[in-house]
Amino acid sequence: MSKVLVFGHQNPDTDAIGAAIAFANLQQVLEVDAEAVALGTPSEETQFALDHFGLAAPRVIEAVKPETDTVMLVDHNEFQQSVSDIADVTVLAVVDHHRIANFETANPLYYRAEPVGCTSTIIYKLYQEYEAEIPQAIAGIMLSAIISDTLLFKSPTCTPEDINAAEKLADIAKVDLNSYGLEMLKAGTNLGDKSAAELLDLDAKSFPMGGKTVRIAQVNTVDLKEVFNRQQELEAAMVAENAAKGYDLFLLIATDILDSNSELLAVGAPLEVVETAFATTLTDNRAFLPGVVSRKKQVVPQLTVAFEG
Amino acid sequence: MSKVLVFGHQNPDTDAIGAAIAFANLQQVLEVDAEAVALGTPSEETQFALDHFGLAAPRVIEAVKPETDTVMLVDHNEFQQSVSDIADVTVLAVVDHHRIANFETANPLYYRAEPVGCTSTIIYKLYQEYEAEIPQAIAGIMLSAIISDTLLFKSPTCTPEDINAAEKLADIAKVDLNSYGLEMLKAGTNLGDKSAAELLDLDAKSFPMGGKTVRIAQVNTVDLKEVFNRQQELEAAMVAENAAKGYDLFLLIATDILDSNSELLAVGAPLEVVETAFATTLTDNRAFLPGVVSRKKQVVPQLTVAFEG
């Protein structure tokens, strides 16, 4: 079999990078000529994790065809989130924890999806099933991915399987789960040296809702005040983004990873739908959202319903 | 959780029925309120297997919504092969061994596909992973599905995992794999009491190739002569089908399950492409195809290439 490239989604987070490294390693154990690559450079959080366990960041690729015809995808399946020439190559395998959409193959493949909090949790199970040993550094990056995706188990996307996998992996990685986890999450909250535009682009997705286009950015922080000291600058950047990209409404969710609460900043229209969605009143374009940490489970569905109502 | 219906594809074969029964049983062990149903009545081969192991044929459904909102799919994923209202319900899980196409969900789900010869082989592995006991009758219908899909391991789609699962299941089902397997396959070759049109519809699929529509039917037999005694009647029915449905080319693959060879009957145009595809010459519209048993692996790709050339 020719060389196989293994990678996660564009704009990679710690799971996209970590799951690629871990799944490529498992494939190597199974005697597949696999290499972990990435569709972008690591975030500061991911770089912290890589450095901590002595791993190199995966090589960044723009396209597959110059190198090979065969790929394995982790932490995504939708073609628009994947490599540019994904439709021209053969997908041999997918390991993922998202919905399936805009994905199609010509041939049977290996596809493993489970509704858990993190792809690396599924890959941990695969190592068990193949009775393959997990090297310490690989365990460390898988653990980091689970901590990242579940915000140290505080996200409502977290399942008992994620916690179980993380505990086992922390033993292999020889780290204290909670202290390492907090340290890693904090490494991703260094927002001070970023421009407002960079901060809004760290982890942002667009959603069509009720005929409008809603942009929702999320940043993690250990100090909500630090983020909102820059409110004026952020609002100006959000107004500019709305105008440039045609967004109707821009929401910034700043999430306090220590307290597991978020503060919302909204620019655009209709703001009354935002108030309905979260049963709150915006003051100075802001609202406190107690207990909200997951965009996927605690923001998008509520907004979708409010737009439809 | 509300009731979950578990079913295979339309025009069900032994794997579509058997995998539904086996996966629904596993879900019941996992305390899910699951029921195996079907999108059609069993073939004679499948009915033989059900009778042999004392199982009732699954109830036939036309739609899901009148009963529940949640389903699990086995042995298929493409919506056009599924229940009529598949797009209106939630797919909780899929277990399959086909390519993925025309399949989409709104939410994360459990999806397990492997490139093996039979869905029931994957379900056998799931029983092992959950350390669930396989009842004798369930083992029997899973074994029957593997024998059916792999033509008793003679199909090039068969993998070592299929053979391993079948051997283990034969032990649990308390049957001799080879003698039971041949007996079951023969039960599906009773073509004498079927009209030519019925015979052509037993297992037929349409494929777009090079701007033409090609219909490829396959029947299993233990006596090729018996099939071709009716050649004139079959050709007349193929001409009528081509005219009625707009097919350009109709191929009937009659497969001798004892010798693992096939005889081809072709009606329509372009016949020279058929000759190119199989490096043969049609005599009286017929050609012998030694060693050919799999439409998926030994007929469709060869024809596709010949049409493109």
PDB file of C-alpha atoms in Angstrom, chain B residues 47-214:
ATOM      1  CA  GLN B  47     -36.585 -17.838   4.807  1.00  0.00           C
ATOM      2  CA  PHE B  48     -34.704 -21.149   4.767  1.00  0.00           C
ATOM      3  CA  ALA B  49     -32.192 -19.727   7.257  1.00  0.00           C
ATOM      4  CA  LEU B  50     -34.906 -18.232   9.504  1.00  0.00           C
ATOM      5  CA  ASP B  51     -36.811 -21.533   9.522  1.00  0.00           C
ATOM      6  CA  HIS B  52     -33.668 -23.540  10.197  1.00  0.00           C
ATOM      7  CA  PHE B  53     -32.940 -21.583  13.353  1.00  0.00           C
ATOM      8  CA  GLY B  54     -36.546 -21.133  14.447  1.00  0.00           C
ATOM      9  CA  LEU B  55     -36.633 -17.360  13.964  1.00  0.00           C
ATOM     10  CA  ALA B  56     -39.649 -15.327  12.833  1.00  0.00           C
ATOM     11  CA  ALA B  57     -39.257 -13.018   9.845  1.00  0.00           C
ATOM     12  CA  PRO B  58     -39.038  -9.382  11.017  1.00  0.00           C
ATOM     13  CA  ARG B  59     -42.191  -7.332  10.667  1.00  0.00           C
ATOM     14  CA  VAL B  60     -42.251  -5.323   7.405  1.00  0.00           C
ATOM     15  CA  ILE B  61     -42.549  -1.533   7.779  1.00  0.00           C
ATOM     16  CA  GLU B  62     -43.308   1.132   5.159  1.00  0.00           C
ATOM     17  CA  ALA B  63     -42.372   4.160   7.272  1.00  0.00           C
ATOM     18  CA  VAL B  64     -40.880   4.941  10.691  1.00  0.00           C
ATOM     19  CA  LYS B  65     -42.653   8.124  11.834  1.00  0.00           C
ATOM     20  CA  PRO B  66     -45.981   6.517  12.717  1.00  0.00           C
ATOM     21  CA  GLU B  67     -44.134   4.495  15.393  1.00  0.00           C
ATOM     22  CA  THR B  68     -41.037   6.342  16.536  1.00  0.00           C
ATOM     23  CA  ASP B  69     -38.379   8.948  15.707  1.00  0.00           C
ATOM     24  CA  THR B  70     -35.222   6.875  16.146  1.00  0.00           C
ATOM     25  CA  VAL B  71     -33.636   4.205  13.975  1.00  0.00           C
ATOM     26  CA  MET B  72     -30.466   2.162  13.572  1.00  0.00           C
ATOM     27  CA  LEU B  73     -29.394   1.088  10.079  1.00  0.00           C
ATOM     28  CA  VAL B  74     -27.566  -2.110   9.179  1.00  0.00           C
ATOM     29  CA  ASP B  75     -26.056  -3.217   5.836  1.00  0.00           C
ATOM     30  CA  HIS B  76     -26.751   0.138   4.129  1.00  0.00           C
ATOM     31  CA  ASN B  77     -26.496   3.878   4.614  1.00  0.00           C
ATOM     32  CA  GLU B  78     -27.558   5.510   1.344  1.00  0.00           C
ATOM     33  CA  PHE B  79     -30.939   7.134   1.918  1.00  0.00           C
ATOM     34  CA  GLN B  80     -32.369   5.944  -1.421  1.00  0.00           C
ATOM     35  CA  GLN B  81     -31.840   2.340  -0.255  1.00  0.00           C
ATOM     36  CA  SER B  82     -33.524   3.007   3.100  1.00  0.00           C
ATOM     37  CA  VAL B  83     -37.009   3.578   4.484  1.00  0.00           C
ATOM     38  CA  SER B  84     -39.200   6.192   2.786  1.00  0.00           C
ATOM     39  CA  ASP B  85     -39.076   8.730   5.638  1.00  0.00           C
ATOM     40  CA  ILE B  86     -35.433   8.226   6.640  1.00  0.00           C
ATOM     41  CA  ALA B  87     -34.696  11.952   6.252  1.00  0.00           C
ATOM     42  CA  ASP B  88     -37.338  12.798   8.887  1.00  0.00           C
ATOM     43  CA  VAL B  89     -36.029  10.607  11.702  1.00  0.00           C
ATOM     44  CA  THR B  90     -32.867  10.430  13.822  1.00  0.00           C
ATOM     45  CA  VAL B  91     -30.264   7.829  12.864  1.00  0.00           C
ATOM     46  CA  LEU B  92     -28.668   6.771  16.168  1.00  0.00           C
ATOM     47  CA  ALA B  93     -26.336   4.140  14.726  1.00  0.00           C
ATOM     48  CA  VAL B  94     -25.153   2.539  11.489  1.00  0.00           C
ATOM     49  CA  VAL B  95     -23.305  -0.765  11.061  1.00  0.00           C
ATOM     50  CA  ASP B  96     -22.347  -1.365   7.442  1.00  0.00           C
ATOM     51  CA  HIS B  97     -19.733  -2.647   4.983  1.00  0.00           C
ATOM     52  CA  HIS B  98     -20.533  -0.462   1.959  1.00  0.00           C
ATOM     53  CA  ARG B  99     -19.242   2.858   0.698  1.00  0.00           C
ATOM     54  CA  ILE B 100     -20.784   5.943   2.323  1.00  0.00           C
ATOM     55  CA  ALA B 101     -22.898   8.142   0.039  1.00  0.00           C
ATOM     56  CA  ASN B 102     -26.095  10.174   0.223  1.00  0.00           C
ATOM     57  CA  PHE B 103     -25.990   9.949   4.008  1.00  0.00           C
ATOM     58  CA  GLU B 104     -26.238  12.880   6.399  1.00  0.00           C
ATOM     59  CA  THR B 105     -27.147  13.488  10.034  1.00  0.00           C
ATOM     60  CA  ALA B 106     -27.818  16.583  12.124  1.00  0.00           C
ATOM     61  CA  ASN B 107     -26.099  15.134  15.198  1.00  0.00           C
ATOM     62  CA  PRO B 108     -23.145  12.964  16.193  1.00  0.00           C
ATOM     63  CA  LEU B 109     -23.966   9.260  15.983  1.00  0.00           C
ATOM     64  CA  TYR B 110     -22.465   5.815  16.330  1.00  0.00           C
ATOM     65  CA  TYR B 111     -21.148   4.703  12.928  1.00  0.00           C
ATOM     66  CA  ARG B 112     -19.234   1.501  12.416  1.00  0.00           C
ATOM     67  CA  ALA B 113     -18.167   0.520   8.929  1.00  0.00           C
ATOM     68  CA  GLU B 114     -15.416  -1.898   7.953  1.00  0.00           C
ATOM     69  CA  PRO B 115     -14.382  -3.102   4.496  1.00  0.00           C
ATOM     70  CA  VAL B 116     -15.271  -6.744   5.176  1.00  0.00           C
ATOM     71  CA  GLY B 117     -17.519  -9.121   3.245  1.00  0.00           C
ATOM     72  CA  CYS B 118     -20.580  -8.954   5.473  1.00  0.00           C
ATOM     73  CA  THR B 119     -22.216  -6.675   8.057  1.00  0.00           C
ATOM     74  CA  SER B 120     -22.806  -9.627  10.335  1.00  0.00           C
ATOM     75  CA  THR B 121     -19.032 -10.087  10.607  1.00  0.00           C
ATOM     76  CA  ILE B 122     -18.786  -6.599  12.140  1.00  0.00           C
ATOM     77  CA  ILE B 123     -21.713  -7.348  14.454  1.00  0.00           C
ATOM     78  CA  TYR B 124     -19.919 -10.522  15.569  1.00  0.00           C
ATOM     79  CA  LYS B 125     -16.970  -8.304  16.568  1.00  0.00           C
ATOM     80  CA  LEU B 126     -19.319  -5.946  18.434  1.00  0.00           C
ATOM     81  CA  TYR B 127     -20.659  -8.858  20.489  1.00  0.00           C
ATOM     82  CA  GLN B 128     -17.046  -9.679  21.404  1.00  0.00           C
ATOM     83  CA  GLU B 129     -16.261  -6.069  22.320  1.00  0.00           C
ATOM     84  CA  TYR B 130     -19.318  -5.815  24.566  1.00  0.00           C
ATOM     85  CA  GLU B 131     -18.608  -9.325  25.895  1.00  0.00           C
ATOM     86  CA  ALA B 132     -22.228 -10.202  25.103  1.00  0.00           C
ATOM     87  CA  GLU B 133     -23.366 -13.781  24.640  1.00  0.00           C
ATOM     88  CA  ILE B 134     -24.666 -14.733  21.182  1.00  0.00           C
ATOM     89  CA  PRO B 135     -27.776 -16.945  21.394  1.00  0.00           C
ATOM     90  CA  GLN B 136     -27.696 -20.050  19.179  1.00  0.00           C
ATOM     91  CA  ALA B 137     -30.408 -18.889  16.766  1.00  0.00           C
ATOM     92  CA  ILE B 138     -28.843 -15.420  16.426  1.00  0.00           C
ATOM     93  CA  ALA B 139     -25.478 -17.046  15.696  1.00  0.00           C
ATOM     94  CA  GLY B 140     -27.231 -19.141  13.041  1.00  0.00           C
ATOM     95  CA  ILE B 141     -28.748 -16.197  11.190  1.00  0.00           C
ATOM     96  CA  MET B 142     -25.458 -14.223  11.378  1.00  0.00           C
ATOM     97  CA  LEU B 143     -23.611 -17.243   9.981  1.00  0.00           C
ATOM     98  CA  SER B 144     -26.209 -17.496   7.204  1.00  0.00           C
ATOM     99  CA  ALA B 145     -25.648 -13.841   6.317  1.00  0.00           C
ATOM    100  CA  ILE B 146     -21.871 -14.341   6.023  1.00  0.00           C
ATOM    101  CA  ILE B 147     -22.330 -17.466   3.866  1.00  0.00           C
ATOM    102  CA  SER B 148     -24.776 -15.565   1.664  1.00  0.00           C
ATOM    103  CA  ASP B 149     -22.675 -12.401   1.205  1.00  0.00           C
ATOM    104  CA  THR B 150     -19.423 -14.305   0.586  1.00  0.00           C
ATOM    105  CA  LEU B 151     -20.929 -17.240  -1.362  1.00  0.00           C
ATOM    106  CA  LEU B 152     -19.366 -19.594   1.183  1.00  0.00           C
ATOM    107  CA  PHE B 153     -16.068 -17.614   1.165  1.00  0.00           C
ATOM    108  CA  LYS B 154     -15.685 -17.850  -2.632  1.00  0.00           C
ATOM    109  CA  SER B 155     -16.382 -14.168  -3.318  1.00  0.00           C
ATOM    110  CA  PRO B 156     -13.373 -11.847  -3.662  1.00  0.00           C
ATOM    111  CA  THR B 157     -15.155  -9.581  -1.159  1.00  0.00           C
ATOM    112  CA  CYS B 158     -14.514 -12.212   1.537  1.00  0.00           C
ATOM    113  CA  THR B 159     -11.826 -11.383   4.135  1.00  0.00           C
ATOM    114  CA  PRO B 160     -10.102 -13.506   6.800  1.00  0.00           C
ATOM    115  CA  GLU B 161     -12.322 -11.763   9.371  1.00  0.00           C
ATOM    116  CA  ASP B 162     -15.440 -13.110   7.637  1.00  0.00           C
ATOM    117  CA  ILE B 163     -14.084 -16.659   7.691  1.00  0.00           C
ATOM    118  CA  ASN B 164     -13.046 -16.377  11.340  1.00  0.00           C
ATOM    119  CA  ALA B 165     -16.457 -15.025  12.384  1.00  0.00           C
ATOM    120  CA  ALA B 166     -18.286 -17.711  10.378  1.00  0.00           C
ATOM    121  CA  GLU B 167     -16.271 -20.515  11.988  1.00  0.00           C
ATOM    122  CA  LYS B 168     -16.947 -19.216  15.493  1.00  0.00           C
ATOM    123  CA  LEU B 169     -20.635 -18.685  14.723  1.00  0.00           C
ATOM    124  CA  ALA B 170     -21.012 -22.193  13.234  1.00  0.00           C
ATOM    125  CA  ASP B 171     -19.764 -23.600  16.548  1.00  0.00           C
ATOM    126  CA  ILE B 172     -22.301 -21.558  18.514  1.00  0.00           C
ATOM    127  CA  ALA B 173     -25.079 -22.355  16.017  1.00  0.00           C
ATOM    128  CA  LYS B 174     -24.160 -26.067  16.162  1.00  0.00           C
ATOM    129  CA  VAL B 175     -24.159 -26.619  12.384  1.00  0.00           C
ATOM    130  CA  ASP B 176     -21.549 -27.915   9.967  1.00  0.00           C
ATOM    131  CA  LEU B 177     -20.480 -24.783   8.139  1.00  0.00           C
ATOM    132  CA  ASN B 178     -20.014 -26.269   4.670  1.00  0.00           C
ATOM    133  CA  SER B 179     -22.961 -28.633   4.495  1.00  0.00           C
ATOM    134  CA  TYR B 180     -25.352 -26.094   6.048  1.00  0.00           C
ATOM    135  CA  GLY B 181     -23.925 -23.362   3.828  1.00  0.00           C
ATOM    136  CA  LEU B 182     -24.464 -25.250   0.585  1.00  0.00           C
ATOM    137  CA  GLU B 183     -27.944 -26.292   1.658  1.00  0.00           C
ATOM    138  CA  MET B 184     -28.874 -22.677   2.392  1.00  0.00           C
ATOM    139  CA  LEU B 185     -27.409 -21.317  -0.836  1.00  0.00           C
ATOM    140  CA  LYS B 186     -29.265 -23.999  -2.808  1.00  0.00           C
ATOM    141  CA  ALA B 187     -32.520 -22.931  -1.152  1.00  0.00           C
ATOM    142  CA  GLY B 188     -32.034 -19.583  -2.886  1.00  0.00           C
ATOM    143  CA  THR B 189     -31.589 -21.127  -6.324  1.00  0.00           C
ATOM    144  CA  ASN B 190     -35.130 -22.351  -6.813  1.00  0.00           C
ATOM    145  CA  LEU B 191     -35.750 -20.402 -10.008  1.00  0.00           C
ATOM    146  CA  GLY B 192     -38.124 -22.836 -11.755  1.00  0.00           C
ATOM    147  CA  ASP B 193     -41.333 -21.439 -10.310  1.00  0.00           C
ATOM    148  CA  LYS B 194     -40.482 -17.805 -11.130  1.00  0.00           C
ATOM    149  CA  SER B 195     -41.436 -15.885 -14.249  1.00  0.00           C
ATOM    150  CA  ALA B 196     -38.574 -14.418 -16.295  1.00  0.00           C
ATOM    151  CA  ALA B 197     -39.460 -10.939 -15.016  1.00  0.00           C
ATOM    152  CA  GLU B 198     -39.419 -12.133 -11.394  1.00  0.00           C
ATOM    153  CA  LEU B 199     -36.066 -13.859 -11.914  1.00  0.00           C
ATOM    154  CA  LEU B 200     -34.555 -10.680 -13.396  1.00  0.00           C
ATOM    155  CA  ASP B 201     -35.779  -8.671 -10.394  1.00  0.00           C
ATOM    156  CA  LEU B 202     -34.503 -10.960  -7.606  1.00  0.00           C
ATOM    157  CA  ASP B 203     -31.222  -9.075  -7.219  1.00  0.00           C
ATOM    158  CA  ALA B 204     -30.837  -6.314  -9.791  1.00  0.00           C
ATOM    159  CA  LYS B 205     -29.165  -2.896  -9.659  1.00  0.00           C
ATOM    160  CA  SER B 206     -28.854  -0.047 -12.169  1.00  0.00           C
ATOM    161  CA  PHE B 207     -25.579   1.755 -12.884  1.00  0.00           C
ATOM    162  CA  PRO B 208     -24.853   4.865 -14.944  1.00  0.00           C
ATOM    163  CA  MET B 209     -21.855   4.109 -17.187  1.00  0.00           C
ATOM    164  CA  GLY B 210     -20.448   6.294 -19.955  1.00  0.00           C
ATOM    165  CA  GLY B 211     -23.715   8.127 -20.453  1.00  0.00           C
ATOM    166  CA  LYS B 212     -25.697   4.866 -20.652  1.00  0.00           C
ATOM    167  CA  THR B 213     -27.832   3.117 -18.054  1.00  0.00           C
ATOM    168  CA  VAL B 214     -26.755  -0.448 -17.420  1.00  0.00           C
TER     169      VAL B 214
END
